[in-house]
Coordinates of C-alpha atoms in Angstrom, one line a residue:
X1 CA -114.3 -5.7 -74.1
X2 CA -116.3 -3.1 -73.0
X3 CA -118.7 -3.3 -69.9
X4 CA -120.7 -0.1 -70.9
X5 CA -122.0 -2.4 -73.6
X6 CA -124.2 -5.0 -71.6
X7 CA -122.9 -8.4 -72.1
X8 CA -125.3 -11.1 -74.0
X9 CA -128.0 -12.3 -71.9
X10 CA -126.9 -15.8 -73.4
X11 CA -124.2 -17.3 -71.7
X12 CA -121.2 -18.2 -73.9
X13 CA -120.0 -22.3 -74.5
X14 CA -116.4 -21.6 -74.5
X15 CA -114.7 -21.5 -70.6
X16 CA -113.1 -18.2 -72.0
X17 CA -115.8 -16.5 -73.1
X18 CA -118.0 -17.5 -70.3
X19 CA -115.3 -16.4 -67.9
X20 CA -115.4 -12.5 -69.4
X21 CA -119.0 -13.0 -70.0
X22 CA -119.7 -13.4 -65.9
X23 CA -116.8 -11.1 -65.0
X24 CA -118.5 -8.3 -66.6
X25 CA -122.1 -9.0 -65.5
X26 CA -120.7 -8.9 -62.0
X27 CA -119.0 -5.6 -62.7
X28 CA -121.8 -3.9 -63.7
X29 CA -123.5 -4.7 -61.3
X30 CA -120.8 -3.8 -59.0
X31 CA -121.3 -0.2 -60.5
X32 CA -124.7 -0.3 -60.1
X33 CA -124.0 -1.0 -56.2
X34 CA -121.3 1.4 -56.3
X35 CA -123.9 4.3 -57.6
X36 CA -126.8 3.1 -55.4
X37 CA -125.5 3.3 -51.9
X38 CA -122.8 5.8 -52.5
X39 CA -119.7 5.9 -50.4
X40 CA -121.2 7.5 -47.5
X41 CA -120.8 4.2 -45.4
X42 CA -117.6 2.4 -46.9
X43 CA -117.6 -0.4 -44.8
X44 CA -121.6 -0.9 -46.1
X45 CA -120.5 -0.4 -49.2
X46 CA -117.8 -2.9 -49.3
X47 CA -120.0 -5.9 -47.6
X48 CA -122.9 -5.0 -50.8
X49 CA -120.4 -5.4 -52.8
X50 CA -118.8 -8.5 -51.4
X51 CA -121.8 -9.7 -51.0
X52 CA -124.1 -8.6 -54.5
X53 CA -121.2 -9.8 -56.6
X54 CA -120.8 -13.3 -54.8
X55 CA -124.2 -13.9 -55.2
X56 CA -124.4 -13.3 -58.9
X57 CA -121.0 -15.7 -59.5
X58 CA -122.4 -18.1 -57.5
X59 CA -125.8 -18.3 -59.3
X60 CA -124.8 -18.2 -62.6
X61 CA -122.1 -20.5 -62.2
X62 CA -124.5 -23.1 -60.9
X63 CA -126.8 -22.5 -63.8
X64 CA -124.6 -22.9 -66.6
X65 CA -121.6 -24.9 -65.0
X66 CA -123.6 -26.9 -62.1
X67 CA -121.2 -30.1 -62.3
X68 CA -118.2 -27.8 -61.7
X69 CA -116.8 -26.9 -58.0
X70 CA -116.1 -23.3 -56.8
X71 CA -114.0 -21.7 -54.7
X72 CA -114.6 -18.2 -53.7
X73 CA -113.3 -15.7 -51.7
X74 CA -116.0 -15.0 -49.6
X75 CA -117.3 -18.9 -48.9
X76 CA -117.6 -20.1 -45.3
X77 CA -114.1 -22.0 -44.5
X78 CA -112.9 -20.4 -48.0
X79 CA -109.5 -19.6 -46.0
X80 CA -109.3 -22.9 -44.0
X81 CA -106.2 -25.1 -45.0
X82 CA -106.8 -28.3 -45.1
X83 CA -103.4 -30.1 -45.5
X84 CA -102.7 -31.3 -42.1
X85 CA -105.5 -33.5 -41.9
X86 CA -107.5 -31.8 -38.4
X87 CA -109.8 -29.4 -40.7
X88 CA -112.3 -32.3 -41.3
X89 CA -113.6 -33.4 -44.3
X90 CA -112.1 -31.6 -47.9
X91 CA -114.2 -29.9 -49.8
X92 CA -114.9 -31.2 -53.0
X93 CA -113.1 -28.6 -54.8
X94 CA -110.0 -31.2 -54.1
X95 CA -111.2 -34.0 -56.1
X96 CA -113.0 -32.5 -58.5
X97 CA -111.9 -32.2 -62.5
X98 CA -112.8 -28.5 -62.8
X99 CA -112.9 -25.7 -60.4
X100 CA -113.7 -22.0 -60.9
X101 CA -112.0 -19.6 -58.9
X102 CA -113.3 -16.6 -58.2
X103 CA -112.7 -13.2 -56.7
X104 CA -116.0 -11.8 -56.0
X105 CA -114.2 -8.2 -55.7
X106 CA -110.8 -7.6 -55.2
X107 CA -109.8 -4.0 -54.4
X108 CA -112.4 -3.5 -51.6
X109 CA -111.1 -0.7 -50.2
X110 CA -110.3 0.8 -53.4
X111 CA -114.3 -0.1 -54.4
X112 CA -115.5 2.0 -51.3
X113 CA -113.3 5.1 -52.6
X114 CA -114.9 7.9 -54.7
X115 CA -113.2 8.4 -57.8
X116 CA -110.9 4.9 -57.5
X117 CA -110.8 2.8 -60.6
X118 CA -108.3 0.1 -59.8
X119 CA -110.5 -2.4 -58.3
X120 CA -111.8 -5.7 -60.3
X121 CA -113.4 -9.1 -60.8
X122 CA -111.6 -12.2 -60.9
X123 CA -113.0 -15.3 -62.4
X124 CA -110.5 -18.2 -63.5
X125 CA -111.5 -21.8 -64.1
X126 CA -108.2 -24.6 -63.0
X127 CA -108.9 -27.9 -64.8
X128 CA -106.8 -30.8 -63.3
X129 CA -105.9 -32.5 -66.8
X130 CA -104.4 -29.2 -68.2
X131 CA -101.1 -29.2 -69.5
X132 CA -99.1 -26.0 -67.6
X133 CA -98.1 -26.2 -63.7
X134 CA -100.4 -23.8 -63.1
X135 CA -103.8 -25.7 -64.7
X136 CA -105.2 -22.4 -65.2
X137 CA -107.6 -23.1 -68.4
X138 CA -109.6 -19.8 -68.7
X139 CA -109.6 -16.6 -66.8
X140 CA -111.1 -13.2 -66.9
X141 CA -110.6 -9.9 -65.0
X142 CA -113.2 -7.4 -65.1
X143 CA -112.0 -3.6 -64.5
X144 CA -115.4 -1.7 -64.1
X145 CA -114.3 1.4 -63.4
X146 CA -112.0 1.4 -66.6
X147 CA -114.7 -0.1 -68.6
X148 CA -112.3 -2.7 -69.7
X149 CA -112.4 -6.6 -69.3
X150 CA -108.8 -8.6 -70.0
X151 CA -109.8 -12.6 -70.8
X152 CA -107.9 -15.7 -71.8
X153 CA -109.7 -15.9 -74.9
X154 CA -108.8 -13.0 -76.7
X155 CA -106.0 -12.2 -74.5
X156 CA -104.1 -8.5 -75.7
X157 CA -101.3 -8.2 -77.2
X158 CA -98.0 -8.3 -74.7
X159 CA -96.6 -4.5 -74.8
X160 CA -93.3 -3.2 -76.2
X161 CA -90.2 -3.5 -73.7
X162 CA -89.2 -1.2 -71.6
X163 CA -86.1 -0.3 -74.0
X164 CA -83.7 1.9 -71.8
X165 CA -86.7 3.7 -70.0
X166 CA -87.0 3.1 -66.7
X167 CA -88.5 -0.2 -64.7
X168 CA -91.8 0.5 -63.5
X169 CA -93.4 -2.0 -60.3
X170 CA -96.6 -1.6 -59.7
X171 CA -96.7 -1.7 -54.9
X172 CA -99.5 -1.6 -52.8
X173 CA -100.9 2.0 -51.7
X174 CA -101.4 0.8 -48.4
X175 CA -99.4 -2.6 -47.8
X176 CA -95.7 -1.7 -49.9
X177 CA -93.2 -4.7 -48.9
X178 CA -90.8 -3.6 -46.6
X179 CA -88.4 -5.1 -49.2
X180 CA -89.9 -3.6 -52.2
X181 CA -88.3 -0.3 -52.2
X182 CA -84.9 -1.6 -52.0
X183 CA -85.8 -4.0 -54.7
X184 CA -86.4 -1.1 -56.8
X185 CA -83.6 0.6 -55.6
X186 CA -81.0 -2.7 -57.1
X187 CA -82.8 -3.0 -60.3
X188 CA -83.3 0.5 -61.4
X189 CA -87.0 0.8 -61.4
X190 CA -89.4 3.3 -59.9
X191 CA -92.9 2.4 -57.5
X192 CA -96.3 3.0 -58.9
X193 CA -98.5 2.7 -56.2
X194 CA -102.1 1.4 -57.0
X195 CA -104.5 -0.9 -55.4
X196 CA -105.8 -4.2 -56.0
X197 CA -103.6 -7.5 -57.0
X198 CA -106.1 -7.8 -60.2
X199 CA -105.4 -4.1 -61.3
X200 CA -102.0 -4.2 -60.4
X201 CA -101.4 -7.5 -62.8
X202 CA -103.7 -6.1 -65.2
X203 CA -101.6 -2.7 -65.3
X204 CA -98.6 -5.0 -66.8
X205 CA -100.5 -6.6 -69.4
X206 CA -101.5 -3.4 -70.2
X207 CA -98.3 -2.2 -70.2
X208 CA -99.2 0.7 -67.8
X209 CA -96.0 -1.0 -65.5
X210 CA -93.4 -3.4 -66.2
X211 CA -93.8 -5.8 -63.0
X212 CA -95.4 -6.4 -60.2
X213 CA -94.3 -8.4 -57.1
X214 CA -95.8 -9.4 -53.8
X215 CA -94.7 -11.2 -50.5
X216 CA -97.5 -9.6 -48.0
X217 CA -99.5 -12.9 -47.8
X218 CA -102.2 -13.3 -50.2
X219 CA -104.7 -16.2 -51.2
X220 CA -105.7 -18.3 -54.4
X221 CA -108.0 -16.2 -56.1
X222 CA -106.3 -13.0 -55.5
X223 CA -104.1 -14.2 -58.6
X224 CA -105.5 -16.9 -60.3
X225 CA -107.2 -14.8 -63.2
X226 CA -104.8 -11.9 -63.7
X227 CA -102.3 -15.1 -63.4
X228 CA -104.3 -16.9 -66.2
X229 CA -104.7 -13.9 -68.6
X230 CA -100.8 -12.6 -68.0
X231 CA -99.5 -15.9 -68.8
X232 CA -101.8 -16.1 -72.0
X233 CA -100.1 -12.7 -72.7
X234 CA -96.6 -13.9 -72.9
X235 CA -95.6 -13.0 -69.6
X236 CA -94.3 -14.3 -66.8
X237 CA -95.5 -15.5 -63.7
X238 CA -94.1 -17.5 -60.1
X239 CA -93.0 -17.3 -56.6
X240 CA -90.7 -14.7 -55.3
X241 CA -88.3 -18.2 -55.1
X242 CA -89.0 -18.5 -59.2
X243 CA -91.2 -21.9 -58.2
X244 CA -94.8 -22.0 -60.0
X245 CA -97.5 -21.4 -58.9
X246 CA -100.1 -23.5 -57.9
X247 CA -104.0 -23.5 -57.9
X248 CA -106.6 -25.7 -56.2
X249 CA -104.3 -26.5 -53.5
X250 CA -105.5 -28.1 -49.9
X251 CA -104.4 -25.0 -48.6
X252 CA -105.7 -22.1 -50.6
X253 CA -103.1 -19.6 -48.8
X254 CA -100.8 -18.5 -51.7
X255 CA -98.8 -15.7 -50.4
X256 CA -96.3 -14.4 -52.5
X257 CA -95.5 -13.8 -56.7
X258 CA -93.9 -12.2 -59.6
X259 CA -95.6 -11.1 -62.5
X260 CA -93.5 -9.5 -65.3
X261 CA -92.1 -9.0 -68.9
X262 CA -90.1 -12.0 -69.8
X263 CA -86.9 -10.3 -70.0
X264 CA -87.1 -9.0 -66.4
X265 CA -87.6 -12.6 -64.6
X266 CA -84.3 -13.0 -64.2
X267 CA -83.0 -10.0 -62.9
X268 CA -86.0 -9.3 -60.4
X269 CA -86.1 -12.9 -59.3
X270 CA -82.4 -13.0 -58.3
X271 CA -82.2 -9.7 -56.5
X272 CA -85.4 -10.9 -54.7
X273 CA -83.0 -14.0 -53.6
X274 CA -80.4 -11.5 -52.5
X275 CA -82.9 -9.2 -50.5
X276 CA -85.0 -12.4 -49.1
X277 CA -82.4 -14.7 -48.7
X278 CA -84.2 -17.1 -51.0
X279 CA -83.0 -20.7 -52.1
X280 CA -83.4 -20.7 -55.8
X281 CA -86.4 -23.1 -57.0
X282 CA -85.8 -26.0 -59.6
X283 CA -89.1 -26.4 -60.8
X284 CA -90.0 -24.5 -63.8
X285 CA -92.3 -21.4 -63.9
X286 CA -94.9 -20.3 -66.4
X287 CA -94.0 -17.5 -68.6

């Protein structure tokens, strides 16, 4: 998909077309934003951008799938955990059948950058009757800047292995785990620094980089739609500790994953039990 090309003003019935169909609306208007104020001001820029983006999710997911709950990033109590009980009453994202979760812009700092491209929009919808461990139905990640939009519904290809090349990991530019560069170091592969959890995840569906692994602390809908669309890939996804992954939990914190070519789940997952000391898991990943 391309968001040059406006999307339909009619919003789709399928959850996987409707989740590419808001992705991109809220990207383009994210570059509308982005051309508007300039980048001047970043931190103005990034709470527009937040904010604009939010706004339009949160509208048109009320039009057109008002029954639904949502949890966003940039709610009030969005972060709160709410498994011990003190937090008050749960929201109703906890007993409800359906929830869309949603990254109004992920890459914020990257957003605020002239000339950046690897920021995105995540929109993923977690049913609680679905069949995987992660009960992520549909999901769509908007990549503005690259004019490119990778859904559940059509999802691409997987890309050819990385047959006697050299591993690439896609690390944070800002945030690299302390951990990550002796990882790389075990296994063979080499860093490609980039922003963004949704760009970095979409880079290996695309094939741009073979893996991509995190354990800096992260939250819910920093994964759940690249999560979504890599699994409907082909690929894997888990924990550093190889456990699934889990959406719609009462605590929303979700701090750590590996995304990756099949073949490489393995190997990455137990050198990342060598370097973190980690107790192998026995429940059963997607991928």
């Amino acid at each position: 998909m391309n968001v040059l090309e406006p999307p339909s003003s009619v919003a789709p019935t399928s959850d996987g077309d409707f989740a590419a169909w808001l992705a991109e609306r809220a990207g383009r208007l994210l570059l509308r934003v982005r051309a508007e104020h300039g980048h001047d001001d970043p931190a103005a820029l990034k709470r527009a951008g937040d904010q604009a983006s939010h706004h339009l999710l949160r509208d048109e997911l009320a039009r057109h799938r008002g029954t639904d709950a949502v949890l966003s990033e940039e709610d009030d109590d969005a972060r709160r955990a709410w498994a011990d009980g003190t937090a008050g009453a749960a929201p109703d994202r906890l007993g409800a059948d359906r929830v869309w979760i949603i990254d109004p812009l992920d890459g914020t700092r990257e957003f605020s950058e002239p000339g950046r491209s690897d920021w995105a929009v995540h929109v993923a919808l977690w049913a609680r009757t679905a069949a995987t461990e992660h009960r992520l139905v549909a999901g769509a990640v908007a990549l503005p800047a690259q004019h490119r939009t990778l859904g559940t519904e059509n999802p691409p290809p997987r890309p050819a292995a990385p047959d006697g090349r050299t591993i690439r990991l896609a690390a944070s530019r800002s945030r690299p785990p302390a951990f990550l560069t002796e990882l790389a170091e075990e296994v063979g592969a080499e860093l490609v620094p980039m922003g963004s959890a949704g760009a970095k995840i979409a880079a290996v569906v695309g094939g741009e980089v073979d893996a991509y692994v995190h354990a800096g602390g992260q939250y819910e809908w920093d994964s759940a739609a690249p999560v979504a669309v890599a699994t409907a890939t082909g690929l894997h996804a888990s924990r550093i500790d190889g456990s699934a992954l889990r959406y719609n939990e009462a605590d929303p914190r979700l701090p750590d994953l590996v995304v990756c070519r099949p073949e490489l789940a393995e190997p990455l997952l137990a050198a990342l039990r060598r370097h973190l000391s980690l107790v192998p898991a026995t429940t059963t990943a997607a991928g």
